[in-house]
GROMACS .gro file of C-alpha atoms in nm:
model
   82
    1UNK     CA    1   2.130   3.935   2.179
    2UNK     CA    2   2.330   3.861   1.866
    3UNK     CA    3   2.417   3.498   1.938
    4UNK     CA    4   2.418   3.262   1.642
    5UNK     CA    5   2.390   2.888   1.608
    6UNK     CA    6   2.494   2.705   1.294
    7UNK     CA    7   2.405   2.346   1.216
    8UNK     CA    8   2.542   2.134   0.936
    9UNK     CA    9   2.431   1.813   0.777
   10UNK     CA   10   2.536   1.606   0.479
   11UNK     CA   11   2.383   1.361   0.238
   12UNK     CA   12   2.621   1.113   0.082
   13UNK     CA   13   2.573   1.005  -0.278
   14UNK     CA   14   2.728   1.008  -0.622
   15UNK     CA   15   2.674   1.185  -0.951
   16UNK     CA   16   2.538   0.945  -1.211
   17UNK     CA   17   2.550   0.948  -1.590
   18UNK     CA   18   2.179   0.891  -1.652
   19UNK     CA   19   1.893   1.117  -1.547
   20UNK     CA   20   1.620   0.923  -1.368
   21UNK     CA   21   1.302   1.021  -1.189
   22UNK     CA   22   1.039   1.291  -1.208
   23UNK     CA   23   1.025   1.417  -0.847
   24UNK     CA   24   1.299   1.673  -0.834
   25UNK     CA   25   1.489   1.962  -0.980
   26UNK     CA   26   1.848   2.070  -1.029
   27UNK     CA   27   2.082   1.780  -0.962
   28UNK     CA   28   1.810   1.547  -0.823
   29UNK     CA   29   1.780   1.333  -1.142
   30UNK     CA   30   2.156   1.263  -1.151
   31UNK     CA   31   2.232   1.252  -0.777
   32UNK     CA   32   2.224   0.886  -0.674
   33UNK     CA   33   2.188   0.737  -0.331
   34UNK     CA   34   2.242   0.369  -0.381
   35UNK     CA   35   2.074   0.264  -0.705
   36UNK     CA   36   1.807   0.538  -0.705
   37UNK     CA   37   1.836   0.898  -0.810
   38UNK     CA   38   1.713   1.158  -0.563
   39UNK     CA   39   1.435   1.242  -0.812
   40UNK     CA   40   1.299   0.888  -0.761
   41UNK     CA   41   1.240   0.942  -0.388
   42UNK     CA   42   0.908   1.062  -0.249
   43UNK     CA   43   0.892   1.401  -0.078
   44UNK     CA   44   0.864   1.225   0.259
   45UNK     CA   45   1.175   1.015   0.190
   46UNK     CA   46   1.365   1.324   0.076
   47UNK     CA   47   1.273   1.512   0.394
   48UNK     CA   48   1.397   1.221   0.605
   49UNK     CA   49   1.737   1.178   0.434
   50UNK     CA   50   1.823   1.518   0.285
   51UNK     CA   51   2.086   1.747   0.433
   52UNK     CA   52   1.822   2.018   0.463
   53UNK     CA   53   1.584   1.792   0.656
   54UNK     CA   54   1.862   1.677   0.887
   55UNK     CA   55   1.976   2.034   0.954
   56UNK     CA   56   1.622   2.153   1.018
   57UNK     CA   57   1.569   1.875   1.274
   58UNK     CA   58   1.898   1.966   1.444
   59UNK     CA   59   1.790   2.331   1.466
   60UNK     CA   60   1.447   2.235   1.603
   61UNK     CA   61   1.617   2.025   1.873
   62UNK     CA   62   1.848   2.316   1.961
   63UNK     CA   63   1.557   2.559   1.988
   64UNK     CA   64   1.366   2.307   2.201
   65UNK     CA   65   1.662   2.271   2.439
   66UNK     CA   66   1.691   2.648   2.474
   67UNK     CA   67   1.319   2.690   2.537
   68UNK     CA   68   1.324   2.408   2.796
   69UNK     CA   69   1.621   2.561   2.977
   70UNK     CA   70   1.455   2.902   2.986
   71UNK     CA   71   1.734   3.053   2.780
   72UNK     CA   72   1.478   3.172   2.527
   73UNK     CA   73   1.110   3.237   2.574
   74UNK     CA   74   0.839   3.179   2.316
   75UNK     CA   75   0.576   3.450   2.308
   76UNK     CA   76   0.260   3.508   2.111
   77UNK     CA   77   0.296   3.822   1.896
   78UNK     CA   78  -0.075   3.902   1.945
   79UNK     CA   79  -0.009   3.937   2.319
   80UNK     CA   80   0.246   4.215   2.264
   81UNK     CA   81   0.208   4.497   2.511
   82UNK     CA   82   0.011   4.300   2.769
   0.00000   0.00000   0.00000
């Protein structure tokens, strides 16, 4: 029906002067949260604290609310035409 929902999330940190860590790309080795660079966090930790993980959880909650209220209906594509 053309409606859109936008979610936003943030991850606070600082840009460091020293690259640290092996688990990342882009700015991860110089983006620090506390004393650790983002490249020093495990994938699970990153998912929990990253702006992308936070936004994805917000969107999942929004979809869940809309399904619960009946505003949207989840269907199985293999049942199309039945």
